Coordinates of C-alpha atoms and ligand atoms in Angstrom, one line a residue:
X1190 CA -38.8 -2.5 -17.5
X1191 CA -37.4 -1.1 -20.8
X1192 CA -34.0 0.0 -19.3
X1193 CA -33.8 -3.9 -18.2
X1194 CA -34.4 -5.1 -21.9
X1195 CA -31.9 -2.5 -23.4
X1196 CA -29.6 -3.8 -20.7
X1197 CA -30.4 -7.3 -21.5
X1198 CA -30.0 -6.9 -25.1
X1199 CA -26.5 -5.5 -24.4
X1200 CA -25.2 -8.1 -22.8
X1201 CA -26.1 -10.9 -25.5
X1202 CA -24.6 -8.8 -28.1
X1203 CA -21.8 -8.7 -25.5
X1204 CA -21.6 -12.4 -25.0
X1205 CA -21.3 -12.8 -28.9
X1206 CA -18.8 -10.4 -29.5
X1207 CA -16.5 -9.6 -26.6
X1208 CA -13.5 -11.6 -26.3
X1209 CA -13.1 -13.6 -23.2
X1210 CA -10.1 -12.3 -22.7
X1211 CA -8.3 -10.7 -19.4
X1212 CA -9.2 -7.0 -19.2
X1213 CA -6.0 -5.1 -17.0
X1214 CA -7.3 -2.7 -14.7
X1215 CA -4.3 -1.0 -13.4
X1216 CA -0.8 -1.8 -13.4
X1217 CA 0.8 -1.4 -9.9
X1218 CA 5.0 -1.7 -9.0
X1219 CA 6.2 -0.9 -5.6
X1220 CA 9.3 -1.2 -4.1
X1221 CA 13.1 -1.1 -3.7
X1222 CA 14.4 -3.5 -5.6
X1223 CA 15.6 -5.6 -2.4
X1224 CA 12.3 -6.5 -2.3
X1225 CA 9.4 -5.4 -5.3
X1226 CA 6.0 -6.2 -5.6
X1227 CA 3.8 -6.1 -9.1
X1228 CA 0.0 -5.7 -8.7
X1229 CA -2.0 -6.4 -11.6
X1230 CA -5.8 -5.9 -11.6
X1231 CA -8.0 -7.6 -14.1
X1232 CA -12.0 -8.3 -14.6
X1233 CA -10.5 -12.3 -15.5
X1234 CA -7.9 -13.8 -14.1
X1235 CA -4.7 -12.7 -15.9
X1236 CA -2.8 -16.3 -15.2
X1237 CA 0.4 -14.7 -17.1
X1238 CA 3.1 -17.0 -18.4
X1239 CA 6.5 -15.3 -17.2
X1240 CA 9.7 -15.6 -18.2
X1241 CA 13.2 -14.0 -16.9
X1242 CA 14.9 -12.4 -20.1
X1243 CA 17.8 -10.6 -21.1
X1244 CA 18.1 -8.8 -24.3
X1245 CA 20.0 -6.2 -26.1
X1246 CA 18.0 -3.8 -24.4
X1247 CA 18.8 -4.8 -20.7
X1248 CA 17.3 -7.4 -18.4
X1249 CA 13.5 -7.8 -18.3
X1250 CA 10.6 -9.6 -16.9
X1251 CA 8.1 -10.8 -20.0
X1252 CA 4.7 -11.2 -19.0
X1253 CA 1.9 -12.9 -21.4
X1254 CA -1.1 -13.5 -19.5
X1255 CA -3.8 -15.9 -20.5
X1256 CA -5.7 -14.1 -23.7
X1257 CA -4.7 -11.1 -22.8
X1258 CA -6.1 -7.8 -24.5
X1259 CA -5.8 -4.5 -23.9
X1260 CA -9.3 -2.5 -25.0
X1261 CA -8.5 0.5 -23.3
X1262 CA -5.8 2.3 -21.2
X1263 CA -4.9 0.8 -18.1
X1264 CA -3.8 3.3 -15.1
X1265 CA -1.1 2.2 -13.6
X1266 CA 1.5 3.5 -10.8
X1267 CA 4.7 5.0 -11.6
X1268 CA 7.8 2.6 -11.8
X1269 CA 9.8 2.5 -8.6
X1270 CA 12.6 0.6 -7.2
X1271 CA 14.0 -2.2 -9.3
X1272 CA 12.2 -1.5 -12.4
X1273 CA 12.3 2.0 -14.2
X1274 CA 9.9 1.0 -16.7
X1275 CA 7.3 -0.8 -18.5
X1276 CA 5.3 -1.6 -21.5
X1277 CA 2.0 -2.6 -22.3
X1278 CA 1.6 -4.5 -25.3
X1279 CA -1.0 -5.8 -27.9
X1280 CA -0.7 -9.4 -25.5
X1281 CA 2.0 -9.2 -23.2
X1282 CA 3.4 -6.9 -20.5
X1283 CA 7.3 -6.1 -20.5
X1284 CA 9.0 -4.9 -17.2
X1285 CA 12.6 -3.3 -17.7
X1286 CA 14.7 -4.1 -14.5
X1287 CA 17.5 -1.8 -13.2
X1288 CA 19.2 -4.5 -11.5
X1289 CA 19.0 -8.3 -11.0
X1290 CA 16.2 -9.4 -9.4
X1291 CA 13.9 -12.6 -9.3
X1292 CA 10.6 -13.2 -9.0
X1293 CA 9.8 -15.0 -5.1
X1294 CA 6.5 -15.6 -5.4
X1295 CA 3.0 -15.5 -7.0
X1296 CA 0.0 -14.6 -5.8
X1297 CA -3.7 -15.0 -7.1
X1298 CA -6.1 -13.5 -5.4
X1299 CA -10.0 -13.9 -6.8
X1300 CA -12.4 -11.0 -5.9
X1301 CA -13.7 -10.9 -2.8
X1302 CA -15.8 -8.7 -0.1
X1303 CA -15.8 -5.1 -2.0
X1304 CA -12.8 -5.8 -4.5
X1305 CA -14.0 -6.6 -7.7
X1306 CA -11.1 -7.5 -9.4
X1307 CA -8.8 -10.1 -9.7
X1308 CA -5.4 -9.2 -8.3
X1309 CA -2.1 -11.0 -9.7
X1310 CA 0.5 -9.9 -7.4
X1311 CA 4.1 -10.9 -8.1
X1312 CA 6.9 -10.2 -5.5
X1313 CA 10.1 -10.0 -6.9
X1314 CA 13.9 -10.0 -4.6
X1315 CA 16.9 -8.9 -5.7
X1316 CA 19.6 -11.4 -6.3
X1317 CA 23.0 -11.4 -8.1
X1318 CA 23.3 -11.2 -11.6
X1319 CA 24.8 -14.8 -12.0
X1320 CA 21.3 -16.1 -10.3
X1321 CA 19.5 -13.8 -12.8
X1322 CA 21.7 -14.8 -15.9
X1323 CA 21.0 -18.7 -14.7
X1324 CA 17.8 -18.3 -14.5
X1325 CA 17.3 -16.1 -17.8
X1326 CA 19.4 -18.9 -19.8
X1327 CA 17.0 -21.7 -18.3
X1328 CA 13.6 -19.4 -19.0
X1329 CA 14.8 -18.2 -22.7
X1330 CA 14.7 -22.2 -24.1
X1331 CA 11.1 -21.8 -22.9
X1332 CA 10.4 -18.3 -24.1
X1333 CA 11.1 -20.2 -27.5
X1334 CA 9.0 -22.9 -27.0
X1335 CA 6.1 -20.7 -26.1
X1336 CA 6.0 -18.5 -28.7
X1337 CA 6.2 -21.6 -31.5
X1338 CA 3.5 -23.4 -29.7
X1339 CA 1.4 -19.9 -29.7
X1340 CA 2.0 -19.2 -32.9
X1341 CA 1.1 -22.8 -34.4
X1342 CA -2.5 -22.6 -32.3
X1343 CA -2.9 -19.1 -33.0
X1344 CA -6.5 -20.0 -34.1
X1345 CA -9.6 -18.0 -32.0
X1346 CA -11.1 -20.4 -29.5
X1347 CA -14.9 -20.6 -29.8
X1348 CA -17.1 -18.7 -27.5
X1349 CA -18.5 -21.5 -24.7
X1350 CA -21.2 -19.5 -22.6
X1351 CA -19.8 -22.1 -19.5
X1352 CA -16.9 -20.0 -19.3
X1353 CA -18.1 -16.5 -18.5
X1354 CA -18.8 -15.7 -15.2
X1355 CA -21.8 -13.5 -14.1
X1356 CA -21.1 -10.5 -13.5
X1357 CA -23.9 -9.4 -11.6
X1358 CA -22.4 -6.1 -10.4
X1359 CA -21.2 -4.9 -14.0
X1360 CA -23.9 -4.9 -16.1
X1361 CA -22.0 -2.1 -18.6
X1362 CA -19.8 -4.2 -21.1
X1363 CA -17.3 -1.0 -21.8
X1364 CA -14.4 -1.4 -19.5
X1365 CA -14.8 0.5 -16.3
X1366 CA -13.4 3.5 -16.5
X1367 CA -11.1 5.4 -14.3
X1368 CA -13.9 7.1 -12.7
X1369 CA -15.6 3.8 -12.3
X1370 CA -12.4 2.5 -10.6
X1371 CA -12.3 5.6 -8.2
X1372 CA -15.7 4.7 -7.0
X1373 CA -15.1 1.7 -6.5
X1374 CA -12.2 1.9 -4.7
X1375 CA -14.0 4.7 -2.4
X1376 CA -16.5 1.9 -1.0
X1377 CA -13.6 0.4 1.2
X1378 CA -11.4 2.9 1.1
X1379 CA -8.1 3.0 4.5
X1380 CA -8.5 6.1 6.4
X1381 CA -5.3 7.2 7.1
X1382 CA -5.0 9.9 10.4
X1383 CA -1.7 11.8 9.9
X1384 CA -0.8 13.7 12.8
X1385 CA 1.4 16.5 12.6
X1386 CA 3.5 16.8 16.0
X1387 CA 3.3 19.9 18.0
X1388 CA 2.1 23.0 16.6
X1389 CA 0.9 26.6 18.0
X1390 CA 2.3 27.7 20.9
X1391 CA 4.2 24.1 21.5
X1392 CA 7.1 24.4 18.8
X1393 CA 8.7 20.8 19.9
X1394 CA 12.0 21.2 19.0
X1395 CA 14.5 23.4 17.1
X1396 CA 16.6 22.4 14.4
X1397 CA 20.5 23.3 14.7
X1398 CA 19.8 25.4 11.4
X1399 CA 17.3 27.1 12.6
X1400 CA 13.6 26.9 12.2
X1401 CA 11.4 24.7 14.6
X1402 CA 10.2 20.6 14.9
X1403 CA 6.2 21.6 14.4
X1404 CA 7.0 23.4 10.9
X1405 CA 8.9 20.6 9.7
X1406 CA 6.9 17.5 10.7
X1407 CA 3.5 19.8 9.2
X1408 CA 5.3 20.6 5.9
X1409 CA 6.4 16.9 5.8
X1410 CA 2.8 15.6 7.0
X1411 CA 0.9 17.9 4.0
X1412 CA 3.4 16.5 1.6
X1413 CA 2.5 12.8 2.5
X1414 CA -1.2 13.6 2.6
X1415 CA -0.9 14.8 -0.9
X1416 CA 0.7 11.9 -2.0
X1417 CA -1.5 9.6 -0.4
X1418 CA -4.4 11.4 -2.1
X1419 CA -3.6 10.5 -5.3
X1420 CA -4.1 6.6 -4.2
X1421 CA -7.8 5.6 -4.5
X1422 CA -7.6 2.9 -1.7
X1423 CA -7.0 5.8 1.0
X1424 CA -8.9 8.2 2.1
X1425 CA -6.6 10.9 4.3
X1426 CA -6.6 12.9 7.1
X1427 CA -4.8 15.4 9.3
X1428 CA -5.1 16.5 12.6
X1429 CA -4.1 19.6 11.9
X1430 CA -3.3 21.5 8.6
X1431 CA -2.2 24.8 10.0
X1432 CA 0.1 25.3 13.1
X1433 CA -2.2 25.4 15.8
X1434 CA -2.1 23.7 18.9
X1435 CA -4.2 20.3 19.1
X1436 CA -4.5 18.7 22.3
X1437 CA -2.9 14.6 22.4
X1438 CA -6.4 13.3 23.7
X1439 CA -7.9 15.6 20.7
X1440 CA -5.7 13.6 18.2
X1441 CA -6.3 10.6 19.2
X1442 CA -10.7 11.2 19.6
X1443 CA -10.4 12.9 16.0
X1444 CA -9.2 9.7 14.7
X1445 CA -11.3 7.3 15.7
X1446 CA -14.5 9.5 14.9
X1447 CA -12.8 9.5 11.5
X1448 CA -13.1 5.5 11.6
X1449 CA -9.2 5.6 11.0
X1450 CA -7.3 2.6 9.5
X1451 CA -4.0 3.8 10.6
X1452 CA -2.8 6.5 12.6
X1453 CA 0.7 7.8 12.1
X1454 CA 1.9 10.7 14.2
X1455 CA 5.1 12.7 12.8
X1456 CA 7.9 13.7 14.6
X1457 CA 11.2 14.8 14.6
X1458 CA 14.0 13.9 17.2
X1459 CA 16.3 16.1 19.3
X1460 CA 19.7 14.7 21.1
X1461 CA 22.4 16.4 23.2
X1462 CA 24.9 15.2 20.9
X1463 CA 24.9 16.9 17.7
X1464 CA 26.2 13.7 15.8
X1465 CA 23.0 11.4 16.8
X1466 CA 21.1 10.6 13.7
X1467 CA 18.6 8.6 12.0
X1468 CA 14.9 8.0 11.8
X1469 CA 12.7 6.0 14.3
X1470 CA 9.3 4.4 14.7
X1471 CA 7.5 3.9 18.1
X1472 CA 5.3 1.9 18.9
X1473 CA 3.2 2.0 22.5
X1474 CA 5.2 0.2 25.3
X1475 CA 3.9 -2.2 27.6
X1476 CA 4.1 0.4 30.6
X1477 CA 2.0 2.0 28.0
X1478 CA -0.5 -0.5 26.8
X1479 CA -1.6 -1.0 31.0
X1480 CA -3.3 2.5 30.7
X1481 CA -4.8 1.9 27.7
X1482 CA -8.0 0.8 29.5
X1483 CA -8.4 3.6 32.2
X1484 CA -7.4 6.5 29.5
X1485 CA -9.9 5.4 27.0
X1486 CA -12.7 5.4 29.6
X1487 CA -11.6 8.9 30.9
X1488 CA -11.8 9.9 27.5
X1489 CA -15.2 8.1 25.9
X1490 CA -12.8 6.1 23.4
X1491 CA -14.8 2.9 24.6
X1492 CA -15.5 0.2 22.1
X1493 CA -18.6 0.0 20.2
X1494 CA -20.6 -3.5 22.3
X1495 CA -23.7 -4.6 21.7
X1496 CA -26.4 -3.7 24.2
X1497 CA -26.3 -6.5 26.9
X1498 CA -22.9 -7.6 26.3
X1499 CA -21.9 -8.9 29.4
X1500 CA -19.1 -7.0 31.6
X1501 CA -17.1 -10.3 31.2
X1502 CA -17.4 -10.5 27.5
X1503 CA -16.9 -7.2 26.6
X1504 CA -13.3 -7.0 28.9
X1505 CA -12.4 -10.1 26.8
X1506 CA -13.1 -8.6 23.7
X1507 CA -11.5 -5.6 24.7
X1508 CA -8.2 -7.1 25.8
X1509 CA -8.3 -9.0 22.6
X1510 CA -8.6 -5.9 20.2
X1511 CA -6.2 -3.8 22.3
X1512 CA -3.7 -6.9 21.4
X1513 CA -4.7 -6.8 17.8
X1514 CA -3.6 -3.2 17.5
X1515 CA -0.8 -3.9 19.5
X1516 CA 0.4 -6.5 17.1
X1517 CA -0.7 -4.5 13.6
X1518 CA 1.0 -1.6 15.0
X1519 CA 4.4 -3.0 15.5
X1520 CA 3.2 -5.0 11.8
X1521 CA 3.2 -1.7 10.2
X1522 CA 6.6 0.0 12.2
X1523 CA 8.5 -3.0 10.7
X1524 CA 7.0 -2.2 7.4
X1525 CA 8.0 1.3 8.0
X1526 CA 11.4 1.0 9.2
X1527 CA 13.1 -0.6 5.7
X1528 CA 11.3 2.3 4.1
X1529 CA 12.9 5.0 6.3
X1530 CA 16.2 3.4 5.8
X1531 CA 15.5 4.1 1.9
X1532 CA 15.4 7.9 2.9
X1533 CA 18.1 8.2 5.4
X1534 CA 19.8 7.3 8.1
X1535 CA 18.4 4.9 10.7
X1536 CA 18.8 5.6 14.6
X1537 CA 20.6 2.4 16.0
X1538 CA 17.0 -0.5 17.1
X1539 CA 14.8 1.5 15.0
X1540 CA 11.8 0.2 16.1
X1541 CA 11.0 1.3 19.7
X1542 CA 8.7 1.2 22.5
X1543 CA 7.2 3.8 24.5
X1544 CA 4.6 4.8 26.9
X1545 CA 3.3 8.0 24.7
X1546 CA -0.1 9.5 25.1
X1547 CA -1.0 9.2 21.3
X1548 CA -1.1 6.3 20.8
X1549 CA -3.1 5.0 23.0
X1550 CA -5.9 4.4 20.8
X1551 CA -7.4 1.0 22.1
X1552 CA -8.6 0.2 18.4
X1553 CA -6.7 2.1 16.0
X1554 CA -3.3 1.0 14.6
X1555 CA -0.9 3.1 16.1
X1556 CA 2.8 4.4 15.0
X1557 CA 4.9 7.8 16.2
X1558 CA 7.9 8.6 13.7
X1559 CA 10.2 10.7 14.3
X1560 CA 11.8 11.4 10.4
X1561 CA 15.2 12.3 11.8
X1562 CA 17.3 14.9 14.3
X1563 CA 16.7 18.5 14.3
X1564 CA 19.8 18.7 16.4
X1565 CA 22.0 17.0 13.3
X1566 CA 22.8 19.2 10.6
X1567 CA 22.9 16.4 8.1
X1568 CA 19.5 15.3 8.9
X1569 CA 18.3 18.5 10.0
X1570 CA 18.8 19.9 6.3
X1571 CA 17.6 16.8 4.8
X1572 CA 14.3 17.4 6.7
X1573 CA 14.0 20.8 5.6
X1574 CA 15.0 19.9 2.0
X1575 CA 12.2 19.5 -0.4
X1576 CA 13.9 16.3 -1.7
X1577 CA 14.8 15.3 1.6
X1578 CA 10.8 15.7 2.4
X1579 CA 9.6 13.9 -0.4
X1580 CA 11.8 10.8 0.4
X1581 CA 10.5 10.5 3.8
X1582 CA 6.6 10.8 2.7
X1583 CA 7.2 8.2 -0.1
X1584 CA 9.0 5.7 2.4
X1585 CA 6.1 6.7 4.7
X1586 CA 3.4 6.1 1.4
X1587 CA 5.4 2.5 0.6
X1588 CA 5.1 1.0 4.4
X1589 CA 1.5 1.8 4.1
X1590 CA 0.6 -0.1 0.9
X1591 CA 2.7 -2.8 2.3
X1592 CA 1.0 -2.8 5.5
X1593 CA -2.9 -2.7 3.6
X1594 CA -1.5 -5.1 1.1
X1595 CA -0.8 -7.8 3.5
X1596 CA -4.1 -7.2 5.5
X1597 CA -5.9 -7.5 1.8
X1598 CA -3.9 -11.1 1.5
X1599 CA -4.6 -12.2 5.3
X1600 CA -8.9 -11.3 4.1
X1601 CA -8.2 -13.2 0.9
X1602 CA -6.6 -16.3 2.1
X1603 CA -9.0 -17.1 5.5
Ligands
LIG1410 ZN1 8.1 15.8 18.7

């Protein structure tokens, strides 16, 4: 019972002292600048005032949230597409823009299931820099009007108990710390399957500079895992790590014993013409989907029903989640396919269809990409380039925190 009173104690002393004020979590921008998204996380809502500036220093998004404070250091992503920096202030957060953009919408999302935070998500476009200059005219008469009236009521506003809410599952007062925020994140963490084409004795195919398809897409594959790794909402996985030989029905079993999220097998194309390029995303085809049924029952891949569930029911609910994937497959391939363009070419209707063993999964999202031609010597050395690598595991990195950040909206708003 002591450890209760000690705990007890610390929170009066808490609710005397510590500001109410909007504690940032993390700092989140990703994005191309076409389109760019900023995720804030906060233990209050944030509710920032936000104004399109430019200054001597370029153009810039000001962001002064609601009594905000900054106790301790935020983590935050790196900058990406659209803006190449930003700044965290005393009370405001300042985002440097590499090119016009403005902001499309708002989002506030309250926490909910195992997210604990408050997430402010803004999602900025780009537009031309007339539209931005309009807009930054219009916003800079009220920048000034803000900052008088903020400076005129400057005064603290008393503590009113009514206005903090319990937080039941956060009974330290110190902001959470970045461990805190790993474990957090690790209770409803995506499992990603990455899946490595070919391998062992199958080489798939060979690039027109030499070297072979299974090398590159493994290489390729590690690279993304590592990336994704650094991300605490993921948890990763390949089906191979070493070039072996893995059987498709093996893939595919692998991944949904891992409870996978997302399965995303890697690939790279071959033509007879040397001058076809460009990446491509599959996803299964309706010749495809009709085998779905038999193939999972050859292979045990059957869904998880209740004991009794009638033969009737559980075909229903069967169809039904097959469809689900079907549709959050091609979701995430239309995701994916702006993001490939952002690394290279694009084969002509990106997104495809096709009757291919791996993704047959009846209840895991499902894509096959192949990152480019082996049989082009543009893209052949851009897949082999450790640039050319990187670029295809970040687009491949951005589709998939689109794709998760939608389904996190979808939970938030039903
Ligand atoms: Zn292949």
């Amino acid at each position: 019972m002591h450890s209760v009173k000690v705990f007890l104690l610390v929170l009066l002393s808490a609710l005397l002292t510590a500001p109410l004020s909007a504690q940032v979590q993390s700092v989140g921008v990703a994005g191309d600048g076409e389109f760019t998204r900023i995720t804030i996380t906060s233990e209050t809502p944030i509710r920032p005032d936000i104004f399109l500036r430019e200054t001597e220093d370029g153009m810039i998004i000001e962001m002064v949230p609601n009594d905000f404070r900054l106790t301790h250091q935020p983590f935050f992503a790196e900058p990406t597409g659209g803006i190449f920096a930003y700044t965290l202030d005393t009370d405001r957060i300042v985002f440097e823009l590499d090119r016009p953009m403005m902001i499309m919408r708002e989002i506030d999302l309250p926490p909910s299931g195992n997210e604990r935070l408050y997430r402010y998500i803004l999602d900025l476009s780009g537009v031309s820099e007339t539209r931005f200059r309009t807009a930054a005219q219009r916003d800079e008469k009220r920048f000034a009007r803000f900052e008088a009236d903020r400076s005129s009521s400057a005064m603290p506003a008393p503590v009113q108990v009514a206005d903090i809410a319990p937080q039941p599952e956060s009974p330290s007062t110190k902001p959470a710390s970045f461990g805190a925020l790993m474990q957090m994140a690790a209770r409803q963490r995506k499992v990603i399957v990455i899946d490595p084409g070919h391998g062992g004795r199958d080489p798939g195919a060979l690039a027109i500079i030499g070297g072979k398809e299974s090398d590159v897409v493994l290489k390729t594959s590690l690279k993304l895992k590592r990336m994704i790794e650094q991300d605490p909402r993921y948890l990763v996985k390949l089906t191979r790590e070493t070039d072996i030989y893995v059987e498709h029905e093996d893939r595919v079993t692998m991944a949904r014993n891992w409870g996978a999220d997302l399965f995303i097998s890697v690939h790279a194309d071959a033509a007879g013409a040397p001058t076809v390029s460009g990446a491509s995303v599959y996803t299964i085809s309706t010749r495809g989907e009709a085998r779905i049924d038999g193939t999972a029952k050859k292979y045990g891949w059957e869904l998880p029903f209740e004991d009794g569930t009638s033969e009737e029911v559980s075909d229903i609910l069967q169809d039904l989640t097959v469809r689900e994937t079907k549709s959050n497959s091609s979701i995430f391939a239309e995701f994916l396919v702006p993001e490939l363009g952002q690394a290279g070419p694009l084969l002509r209707n990106t997104h495809r269809q096709k009757n291919l063993f791996v993704l047959l999964a009846p209840d895991v999202p499902a894509v096959l990409v192949e990152i480019g031609f082996l049989t082009n010597t543009s893209d052949a050395r851009r897949l082999k380039s450790e640039r050319g690598r990187r670029k295809s595991a970040e687009a491949i990195k951005r589709a998939i925190d689109a794709y998760f950040d939608r389904q996190d909206l979808l939970l938030a708003t039903n």
